[in-house]
CSV table of C-alpha atoms and ligand atoms in Angstrom, one decimal:
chain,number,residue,atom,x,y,z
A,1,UNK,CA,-24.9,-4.0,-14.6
A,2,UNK,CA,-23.7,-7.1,-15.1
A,3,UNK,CA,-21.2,-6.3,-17.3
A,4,UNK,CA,-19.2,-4.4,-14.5
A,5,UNK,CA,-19.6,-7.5,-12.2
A,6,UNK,CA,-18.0,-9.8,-14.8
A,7,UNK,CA,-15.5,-7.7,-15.9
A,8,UNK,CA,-14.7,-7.5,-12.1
A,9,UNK,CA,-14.8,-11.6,-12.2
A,10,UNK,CA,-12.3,-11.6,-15.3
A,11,UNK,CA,-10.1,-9.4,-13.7
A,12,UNK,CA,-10.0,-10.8,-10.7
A,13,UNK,CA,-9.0,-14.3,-12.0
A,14,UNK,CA,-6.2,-12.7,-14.0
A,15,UNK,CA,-4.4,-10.6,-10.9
A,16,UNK,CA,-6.9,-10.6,-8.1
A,17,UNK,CA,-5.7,-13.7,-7.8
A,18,UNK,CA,-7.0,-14.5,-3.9
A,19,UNK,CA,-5.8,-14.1,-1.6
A,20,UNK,CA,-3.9,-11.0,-2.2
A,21,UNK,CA,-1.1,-9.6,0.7
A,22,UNK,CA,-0.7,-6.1,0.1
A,23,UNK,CA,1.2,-3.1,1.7
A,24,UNK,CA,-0.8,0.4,2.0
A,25,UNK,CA,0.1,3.3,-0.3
A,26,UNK,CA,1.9,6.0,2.3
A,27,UNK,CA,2.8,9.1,1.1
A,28,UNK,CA,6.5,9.8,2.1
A,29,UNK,CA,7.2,6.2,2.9
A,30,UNK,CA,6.5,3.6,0.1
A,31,UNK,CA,8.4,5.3,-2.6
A,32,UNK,CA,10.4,3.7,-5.3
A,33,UNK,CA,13.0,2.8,-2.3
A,34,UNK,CA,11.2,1.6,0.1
A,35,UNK,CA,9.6,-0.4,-2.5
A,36,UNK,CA,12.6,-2.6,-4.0
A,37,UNK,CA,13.1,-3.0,0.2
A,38,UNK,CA,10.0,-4.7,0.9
A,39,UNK,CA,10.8,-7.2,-2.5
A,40,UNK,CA,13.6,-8.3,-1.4
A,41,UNK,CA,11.8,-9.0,1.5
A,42,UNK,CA,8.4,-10.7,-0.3
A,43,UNK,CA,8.3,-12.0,-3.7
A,44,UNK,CA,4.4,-11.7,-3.9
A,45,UNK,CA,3.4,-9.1,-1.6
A,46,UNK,CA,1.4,-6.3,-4.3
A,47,UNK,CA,2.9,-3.0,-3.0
A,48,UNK,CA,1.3,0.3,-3.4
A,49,UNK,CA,2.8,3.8,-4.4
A,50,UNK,CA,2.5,6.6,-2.6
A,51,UNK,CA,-0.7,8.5,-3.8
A,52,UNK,CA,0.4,10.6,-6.7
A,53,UNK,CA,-2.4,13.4,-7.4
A,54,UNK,CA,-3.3,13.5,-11.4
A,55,UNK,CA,-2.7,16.8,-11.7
A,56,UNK,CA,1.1,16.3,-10.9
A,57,UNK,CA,1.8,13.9,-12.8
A,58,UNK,CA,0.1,15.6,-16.0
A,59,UNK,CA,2.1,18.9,-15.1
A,60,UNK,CA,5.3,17.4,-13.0
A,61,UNK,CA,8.3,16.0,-13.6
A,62,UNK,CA,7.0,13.2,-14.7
A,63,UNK,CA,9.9,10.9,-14.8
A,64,UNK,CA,11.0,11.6,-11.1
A,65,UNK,CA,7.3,10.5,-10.0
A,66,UNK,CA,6.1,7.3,-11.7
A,67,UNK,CA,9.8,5.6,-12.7
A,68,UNK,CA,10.4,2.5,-10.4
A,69,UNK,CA,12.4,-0.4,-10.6
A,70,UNK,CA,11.3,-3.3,-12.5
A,71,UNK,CA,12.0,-5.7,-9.4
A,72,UNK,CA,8.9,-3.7,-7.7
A,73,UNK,CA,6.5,-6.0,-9.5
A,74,UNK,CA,3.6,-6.4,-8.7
A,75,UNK,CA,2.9,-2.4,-8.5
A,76,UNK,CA,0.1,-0.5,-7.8
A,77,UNK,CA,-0.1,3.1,-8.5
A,78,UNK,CA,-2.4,5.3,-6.7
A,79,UNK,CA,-3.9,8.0,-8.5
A,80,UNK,CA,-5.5,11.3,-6.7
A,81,UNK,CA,-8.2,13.2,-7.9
A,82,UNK,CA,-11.5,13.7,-8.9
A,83,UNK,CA,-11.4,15.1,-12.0
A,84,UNK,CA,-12.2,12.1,-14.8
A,85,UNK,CA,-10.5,13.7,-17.4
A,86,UNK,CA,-7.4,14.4,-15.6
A,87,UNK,CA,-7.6,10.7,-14.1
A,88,UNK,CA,-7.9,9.5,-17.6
A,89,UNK,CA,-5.2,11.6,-18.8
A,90,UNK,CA,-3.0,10.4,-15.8
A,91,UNK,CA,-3.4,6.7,-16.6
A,92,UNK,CA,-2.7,7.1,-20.4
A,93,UNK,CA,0.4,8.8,-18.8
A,94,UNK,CA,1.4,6.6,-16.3
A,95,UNK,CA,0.6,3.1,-18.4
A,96,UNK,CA,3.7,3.2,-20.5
A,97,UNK,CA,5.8,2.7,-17.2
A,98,UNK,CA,4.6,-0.6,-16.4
A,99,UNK,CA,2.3,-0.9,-13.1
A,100,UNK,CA,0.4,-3.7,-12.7
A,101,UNK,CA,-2.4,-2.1,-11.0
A,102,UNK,CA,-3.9,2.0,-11.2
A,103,UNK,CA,-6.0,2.9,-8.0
A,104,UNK,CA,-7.9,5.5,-6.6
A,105,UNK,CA,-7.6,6.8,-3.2
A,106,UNK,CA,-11.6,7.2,-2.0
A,107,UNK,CA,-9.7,7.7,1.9
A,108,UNK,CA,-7.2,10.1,2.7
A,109,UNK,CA,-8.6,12.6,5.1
A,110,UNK,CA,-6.0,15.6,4.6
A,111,UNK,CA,-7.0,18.9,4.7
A,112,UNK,CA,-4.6,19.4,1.5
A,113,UNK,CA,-6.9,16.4,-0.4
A,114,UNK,CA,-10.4,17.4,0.7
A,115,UNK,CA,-9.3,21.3,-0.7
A,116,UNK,CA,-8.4,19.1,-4.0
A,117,UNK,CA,-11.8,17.8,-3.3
A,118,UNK,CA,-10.6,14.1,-3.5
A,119,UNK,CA,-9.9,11.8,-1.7
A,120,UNK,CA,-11.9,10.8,1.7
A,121,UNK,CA,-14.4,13.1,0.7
A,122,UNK,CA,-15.6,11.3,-2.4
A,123,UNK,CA,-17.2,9.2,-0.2
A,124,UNK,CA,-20.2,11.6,-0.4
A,125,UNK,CA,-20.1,11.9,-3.8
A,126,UNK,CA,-20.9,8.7,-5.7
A,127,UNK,CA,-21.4,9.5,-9.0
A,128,UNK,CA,-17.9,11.2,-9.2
A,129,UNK,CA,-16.5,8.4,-8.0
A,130,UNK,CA,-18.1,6.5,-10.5
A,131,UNK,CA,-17.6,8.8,-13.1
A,132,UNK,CA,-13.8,8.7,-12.5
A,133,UNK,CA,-13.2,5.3,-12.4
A,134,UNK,CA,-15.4,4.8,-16.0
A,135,UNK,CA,-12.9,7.3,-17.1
A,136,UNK,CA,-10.1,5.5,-15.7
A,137,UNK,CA,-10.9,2.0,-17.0
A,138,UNK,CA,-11.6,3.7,-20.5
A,139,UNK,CA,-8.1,3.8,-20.7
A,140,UNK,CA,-6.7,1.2,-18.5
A,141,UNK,CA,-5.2,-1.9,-19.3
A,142,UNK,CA,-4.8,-3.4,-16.5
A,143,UNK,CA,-6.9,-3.4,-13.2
A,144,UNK,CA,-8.5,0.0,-11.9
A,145,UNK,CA,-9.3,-0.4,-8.0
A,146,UNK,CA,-11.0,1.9,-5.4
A,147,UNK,CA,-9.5,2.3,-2.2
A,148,UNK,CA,-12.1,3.8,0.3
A,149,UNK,CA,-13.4,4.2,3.7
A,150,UNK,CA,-16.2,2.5,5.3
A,151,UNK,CA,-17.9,6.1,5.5
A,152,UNK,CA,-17.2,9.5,6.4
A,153,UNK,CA,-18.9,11.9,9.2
A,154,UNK,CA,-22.4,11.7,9.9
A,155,UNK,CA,-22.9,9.1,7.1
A,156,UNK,CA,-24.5,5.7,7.8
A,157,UNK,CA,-22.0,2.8,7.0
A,158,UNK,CA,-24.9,0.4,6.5
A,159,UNK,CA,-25.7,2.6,3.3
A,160,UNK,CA,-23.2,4.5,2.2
A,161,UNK,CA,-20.4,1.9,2.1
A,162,UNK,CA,-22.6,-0.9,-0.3
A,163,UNK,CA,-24.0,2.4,-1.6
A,164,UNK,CA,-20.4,3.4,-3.1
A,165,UNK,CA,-19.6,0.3,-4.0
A,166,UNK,CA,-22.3,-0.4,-6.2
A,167,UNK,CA,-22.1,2.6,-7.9
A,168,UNK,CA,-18.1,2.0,-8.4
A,169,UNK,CA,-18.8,-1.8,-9.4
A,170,UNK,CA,-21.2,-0.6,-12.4
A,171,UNK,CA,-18.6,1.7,-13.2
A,172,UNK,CA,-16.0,-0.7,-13.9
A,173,UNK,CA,-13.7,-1.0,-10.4
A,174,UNK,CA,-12.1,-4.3,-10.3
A,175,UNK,CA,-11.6,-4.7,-6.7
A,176,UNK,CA,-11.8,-2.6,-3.6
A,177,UNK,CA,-10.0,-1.6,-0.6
A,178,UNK,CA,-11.8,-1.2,2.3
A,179,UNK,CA,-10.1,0.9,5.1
A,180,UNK,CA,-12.5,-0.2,8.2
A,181,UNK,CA,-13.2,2.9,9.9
A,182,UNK,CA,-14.7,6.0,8.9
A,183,UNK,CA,-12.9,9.7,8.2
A,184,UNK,CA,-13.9,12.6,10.0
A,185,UNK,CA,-13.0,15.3,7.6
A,186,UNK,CA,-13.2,18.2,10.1
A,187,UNK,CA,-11.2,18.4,13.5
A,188,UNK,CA,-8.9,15.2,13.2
A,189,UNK,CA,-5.5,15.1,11.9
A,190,UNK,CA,-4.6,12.1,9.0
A,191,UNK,CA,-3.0,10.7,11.7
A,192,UNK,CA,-5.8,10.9,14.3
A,193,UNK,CA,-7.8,9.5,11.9
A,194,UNK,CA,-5.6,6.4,11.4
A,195,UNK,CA,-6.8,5.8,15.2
A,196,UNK,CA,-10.1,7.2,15.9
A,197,UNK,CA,-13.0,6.1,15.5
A,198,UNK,CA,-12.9,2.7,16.2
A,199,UNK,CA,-12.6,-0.5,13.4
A,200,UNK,CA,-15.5,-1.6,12.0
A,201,UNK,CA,-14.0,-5.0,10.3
A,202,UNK,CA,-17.4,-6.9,10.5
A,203,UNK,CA,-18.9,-4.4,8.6
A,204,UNK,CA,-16.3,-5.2,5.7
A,205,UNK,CA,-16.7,-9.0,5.8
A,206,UNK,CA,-20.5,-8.2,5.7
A,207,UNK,CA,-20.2,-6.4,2.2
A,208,UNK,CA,-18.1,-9.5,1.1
A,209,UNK,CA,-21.3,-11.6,1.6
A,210,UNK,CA,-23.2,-8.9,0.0
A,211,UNK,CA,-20.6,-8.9,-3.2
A,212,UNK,CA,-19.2,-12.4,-3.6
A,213,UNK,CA,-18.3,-12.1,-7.1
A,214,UNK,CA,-15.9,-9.0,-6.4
A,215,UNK,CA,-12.5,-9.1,-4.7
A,216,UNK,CA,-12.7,-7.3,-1.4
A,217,UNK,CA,-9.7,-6.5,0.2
A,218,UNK,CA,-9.8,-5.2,4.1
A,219,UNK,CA,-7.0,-2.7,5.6
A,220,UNK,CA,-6.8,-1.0,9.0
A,221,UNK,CA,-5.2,-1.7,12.2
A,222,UNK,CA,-3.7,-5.4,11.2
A,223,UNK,CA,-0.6,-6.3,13.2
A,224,UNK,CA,0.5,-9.4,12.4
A,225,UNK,CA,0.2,-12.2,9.8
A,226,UNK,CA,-1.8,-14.4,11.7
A,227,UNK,CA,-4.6,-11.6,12.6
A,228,UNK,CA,-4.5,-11.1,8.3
A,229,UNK,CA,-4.8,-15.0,8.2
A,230,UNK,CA,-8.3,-14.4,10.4
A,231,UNK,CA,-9.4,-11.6,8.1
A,232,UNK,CA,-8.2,-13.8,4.8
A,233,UNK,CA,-11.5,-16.1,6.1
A,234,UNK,CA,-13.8,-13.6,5.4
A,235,UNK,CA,-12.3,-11.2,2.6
A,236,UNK,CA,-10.1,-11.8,-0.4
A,237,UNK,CA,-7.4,-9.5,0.4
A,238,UNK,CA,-5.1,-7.7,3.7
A,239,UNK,CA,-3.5,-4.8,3.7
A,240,UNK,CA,-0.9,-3.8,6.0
A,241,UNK,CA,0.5,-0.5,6.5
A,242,UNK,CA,2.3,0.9,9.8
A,243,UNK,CA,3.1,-2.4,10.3
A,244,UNK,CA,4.5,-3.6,7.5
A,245,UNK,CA,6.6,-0.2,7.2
A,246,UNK,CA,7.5,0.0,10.7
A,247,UNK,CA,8.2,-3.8,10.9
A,248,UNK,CA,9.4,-5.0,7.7
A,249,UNK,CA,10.5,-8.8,9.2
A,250,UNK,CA,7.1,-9.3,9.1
A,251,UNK,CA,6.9,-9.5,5.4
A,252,UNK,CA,9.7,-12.5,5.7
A,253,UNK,CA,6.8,-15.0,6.1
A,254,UNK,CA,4.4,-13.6,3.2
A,255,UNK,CA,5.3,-15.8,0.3
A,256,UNK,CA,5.2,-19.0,2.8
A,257,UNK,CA,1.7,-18.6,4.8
A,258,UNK,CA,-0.1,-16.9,1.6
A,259,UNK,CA,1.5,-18.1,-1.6
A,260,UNK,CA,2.7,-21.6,-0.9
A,261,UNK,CA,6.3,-20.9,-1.0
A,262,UNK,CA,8.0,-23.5,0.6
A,263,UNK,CA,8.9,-21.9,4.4
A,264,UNK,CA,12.6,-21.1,4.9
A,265,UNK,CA,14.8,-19.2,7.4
A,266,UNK,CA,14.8,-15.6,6.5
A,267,UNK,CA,17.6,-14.8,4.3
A,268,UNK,CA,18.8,-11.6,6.5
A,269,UNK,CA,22.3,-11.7,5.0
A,270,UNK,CA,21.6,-12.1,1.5
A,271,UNK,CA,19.2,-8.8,2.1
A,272,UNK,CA,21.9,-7.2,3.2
A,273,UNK,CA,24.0,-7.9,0.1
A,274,UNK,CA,20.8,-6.9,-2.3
A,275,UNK,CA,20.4,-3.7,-0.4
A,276,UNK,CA,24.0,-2.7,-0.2
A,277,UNK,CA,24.3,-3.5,-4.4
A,278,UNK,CA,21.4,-1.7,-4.6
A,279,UNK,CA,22.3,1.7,-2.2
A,280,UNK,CA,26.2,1.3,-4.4
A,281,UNK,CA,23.9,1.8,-7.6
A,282,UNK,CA,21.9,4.5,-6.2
A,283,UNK,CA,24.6,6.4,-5.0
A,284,UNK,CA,26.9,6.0,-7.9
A,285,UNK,CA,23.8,7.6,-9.7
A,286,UNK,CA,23.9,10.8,-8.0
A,287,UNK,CA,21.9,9.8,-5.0
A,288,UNK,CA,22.4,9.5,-1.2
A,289,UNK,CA,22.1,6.3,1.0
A,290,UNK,CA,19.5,7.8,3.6
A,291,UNK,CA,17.1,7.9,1.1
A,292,UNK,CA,17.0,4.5,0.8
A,293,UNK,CA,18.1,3.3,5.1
A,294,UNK,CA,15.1,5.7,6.4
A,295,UNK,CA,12.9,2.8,4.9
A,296,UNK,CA,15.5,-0.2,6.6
A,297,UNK,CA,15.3,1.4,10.0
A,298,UNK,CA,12.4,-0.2,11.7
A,299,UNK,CA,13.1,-4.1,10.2
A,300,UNK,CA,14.7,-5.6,13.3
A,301,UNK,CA,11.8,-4.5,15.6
A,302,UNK,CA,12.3,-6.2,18.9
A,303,UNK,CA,15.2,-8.0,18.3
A,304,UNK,CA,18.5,-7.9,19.7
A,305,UNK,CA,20.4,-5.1,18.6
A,306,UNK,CA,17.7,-3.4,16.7
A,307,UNK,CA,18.8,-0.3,18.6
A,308,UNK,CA,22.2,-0.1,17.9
A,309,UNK,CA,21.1,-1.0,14.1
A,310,UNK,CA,18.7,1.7,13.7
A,311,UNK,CA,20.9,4.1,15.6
A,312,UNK,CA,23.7,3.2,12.8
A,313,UNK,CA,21.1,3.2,9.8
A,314,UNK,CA,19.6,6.6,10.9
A,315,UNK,CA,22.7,8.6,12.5
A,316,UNK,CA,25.7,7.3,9.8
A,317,UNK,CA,23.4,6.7,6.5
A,318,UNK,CA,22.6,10.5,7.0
A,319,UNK,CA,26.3,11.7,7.0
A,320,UNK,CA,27.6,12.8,3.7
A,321,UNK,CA,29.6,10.0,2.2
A,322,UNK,CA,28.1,7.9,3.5
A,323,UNK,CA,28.5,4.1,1.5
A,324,UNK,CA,26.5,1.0,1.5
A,325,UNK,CA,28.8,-0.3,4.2
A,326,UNK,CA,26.6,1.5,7.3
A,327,UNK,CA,24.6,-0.8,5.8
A,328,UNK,CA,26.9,-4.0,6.7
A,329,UNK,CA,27.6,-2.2,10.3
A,330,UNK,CA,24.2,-1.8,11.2
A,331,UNK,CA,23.5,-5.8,10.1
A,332,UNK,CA,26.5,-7.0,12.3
A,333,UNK,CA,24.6,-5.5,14.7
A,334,UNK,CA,22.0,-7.4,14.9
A,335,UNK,CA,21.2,-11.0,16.8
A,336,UNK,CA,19.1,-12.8,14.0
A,337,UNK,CA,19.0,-15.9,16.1
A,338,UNK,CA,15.9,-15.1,17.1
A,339,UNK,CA,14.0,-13.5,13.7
A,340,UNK,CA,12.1,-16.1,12.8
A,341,UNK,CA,10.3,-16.5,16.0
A,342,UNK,CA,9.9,-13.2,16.6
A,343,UNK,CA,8.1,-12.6,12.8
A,344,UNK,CA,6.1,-15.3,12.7
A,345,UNK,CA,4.2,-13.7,15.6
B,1,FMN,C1,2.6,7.9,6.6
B,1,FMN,C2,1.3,7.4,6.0
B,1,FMN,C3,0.9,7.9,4.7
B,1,FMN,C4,-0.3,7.4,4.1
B,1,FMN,N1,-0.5,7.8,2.8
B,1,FMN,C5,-1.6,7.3,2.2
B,1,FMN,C6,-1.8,7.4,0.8
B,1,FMN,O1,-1.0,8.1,0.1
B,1,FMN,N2,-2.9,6.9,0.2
B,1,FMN,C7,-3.8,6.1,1.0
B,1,FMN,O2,-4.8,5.6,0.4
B,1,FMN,N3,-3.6,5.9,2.3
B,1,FMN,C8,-2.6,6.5,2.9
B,1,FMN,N4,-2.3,6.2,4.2
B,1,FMN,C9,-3.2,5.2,4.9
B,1,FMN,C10,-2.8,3.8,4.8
B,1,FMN,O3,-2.8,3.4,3.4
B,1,FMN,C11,-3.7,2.9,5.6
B,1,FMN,O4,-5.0,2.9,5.0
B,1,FMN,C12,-3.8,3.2,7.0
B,1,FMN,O5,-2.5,3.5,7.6
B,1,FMN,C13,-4.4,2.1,7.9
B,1,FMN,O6,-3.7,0.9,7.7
B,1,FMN,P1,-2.7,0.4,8.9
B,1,FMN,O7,-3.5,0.4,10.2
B,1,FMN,O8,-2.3,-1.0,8.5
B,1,FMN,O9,-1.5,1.3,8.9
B,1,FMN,C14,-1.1,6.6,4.8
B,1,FMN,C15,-0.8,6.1,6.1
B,1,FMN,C16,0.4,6.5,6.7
B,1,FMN,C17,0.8,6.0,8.0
């Protein structure tokens, strides 16, 4: 037993390195693009993949689902499933690529995951949990972290929560994600289910108190950076994820308020010129620029010109043709006067 707990401990010190800034895995949105967005953005902010279920990436093109670029780091993958096997056989896989971090998603609600039978649902089941992350940390070298719900259904919070975590904690896990509200696996859409029911925060900082030694990390609902400064008194870790995707500025001020970089203006044209390098390499490879401005279209949120610089990213980027220079018009376009005001909210 305590052999999990100071394994946890050792890990922690190594990467877990509190407190920890993170932003959510989000299938669809925090691909490889998105990704390399947000760095330019945060130098320390740990960013999560999208989930990538085991069984793909044992079977599927391999390449085209774990390859990212090596100015993502730190990088999380999250793994799906609840086979431990195929988890097992997933990580040898995925290792050789370089993440920093291999997680398992214990919260996604979606009727596609729970007919997998992972995901949210695993909250009721413990011992798989358990079983998968042994399995997982047999082959790891580096970090294997849970990211669950507070509960699901009818289950108590009280019990099952510290019930999991225990069980996942003996196993191996060397931190944990806590989303603060429980799933309802029937009758709810994801989305749904990223509102209702309510946040239970309290209930996360309480399970800090209960595990001190391990690296608890809270996610759910957090707007800004000073409501994760709040949580950062009570857990070792935030996570943002609407936010952070739908607001991107916000990241501008990671590195300053949690890593002790010294504060600075936002660098908004020297983003621009990363991005546009990085969309003339992408496309020059075969690829197209939306792929990469569907991520860029919410950063101005709120600021003058935001509209006319989302209409530019998500109406020109999508024509065929289209360069890295939408990028530069949809910049121009916007009053950065005001940006570091308006992030630092
Ligand atoms: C579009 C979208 C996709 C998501 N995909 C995943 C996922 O792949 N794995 C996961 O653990 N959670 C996923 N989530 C949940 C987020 O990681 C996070 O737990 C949730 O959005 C609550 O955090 P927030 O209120 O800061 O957004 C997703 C959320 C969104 C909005």
């Amino acid at each position: 037993m305590t052999t999990a707990k100071t394994a946890a401990t050792e890990a922690n010190q190594r990467y877990f390195k509190a407190p920890v800034f993170a932003v959510a895995p989000m299938i669809d949105w925090t691909d490889t693009h998105c990704r390399y967005f947000h760095r330019q953005i945060s130098r320390n902010a740990v960013l999560y993949t999208e989930m990538v279920v085991a069984d793909a990436i044992i079977h599927g093109p391999r390449q085209r689902l774990l390859s990212f670029n090596g100015e993502e780091h730190p990088v999380a993958l999250q793994l799906g499933g609840s086979d431990p096997a195929k988890l097992a056989e997933a990580v040898r896989i995925a290792q050789p690529y370089g993440y920093d971090e291999i997680n398992l998603n214990v919260g996604c609600p979606s009727d596609r995951v729970q007919s997998g039978t992972f995901g949210a649902c695993l909250m009721l089941t413990p011992d798989t949990v358990a079983d998968c992350v042994a399995a997982m940390k047999k082959v790891a070298t580096v970090p294997v972290t849970v990211k669950c719900r507070i509960g699901v259904d009818e289950q108590d919070p009280e019990t099952a929560l510290p019930a999991l975590m225990a069980r996942v904690l003996d196993a191996g896990a060397d931190a944990l994600w806590i989303h603060a509200r429980k799933a309802w696996l029937k009758g709810l859409s994801p989305k749904e289910n990223r509102e209702i029911p309510p946040l239970d925060y309290e209930i996360v900082y309480r399970m800090k108190a209960r595990f001190p030694d391990v690296f608890i990390g809270i996610n759910g609902g957090v707007q800004t950076l000073n409501e994760a400064e709040a949580h950062l008194a009570h857990v070792d870790g935030v996570m943002l994820g609407r936010a952070a995707y739908q607001n991107a500025a916000i990241l501008a001020e990671v590195d300053h308020r949690f890593y002790g970089a010294p504060a600075s203006d936002p660098d908004w044209n020297g983003l621009r010129d990363r991005m546009m390098a990085y969309a003339a390499g992408h496309i020059a490879a075969g690829g197209r620029l939306q792929r990469i401005a569907r991520h860029m279209v919410g950063l101005f949120t709120g600021l003058p010109g935001a509209r006319r610089y989302r209409q530019i990213l998500s109406t020109d980027a999508a024509k065929p043709n289209a360069g890295p220079d939408v990028i530069a018009a949809a910049f121009a376009a916007v009053d950065f006067s005001g940006a570091a005001q308006a992030v630092s909210a």
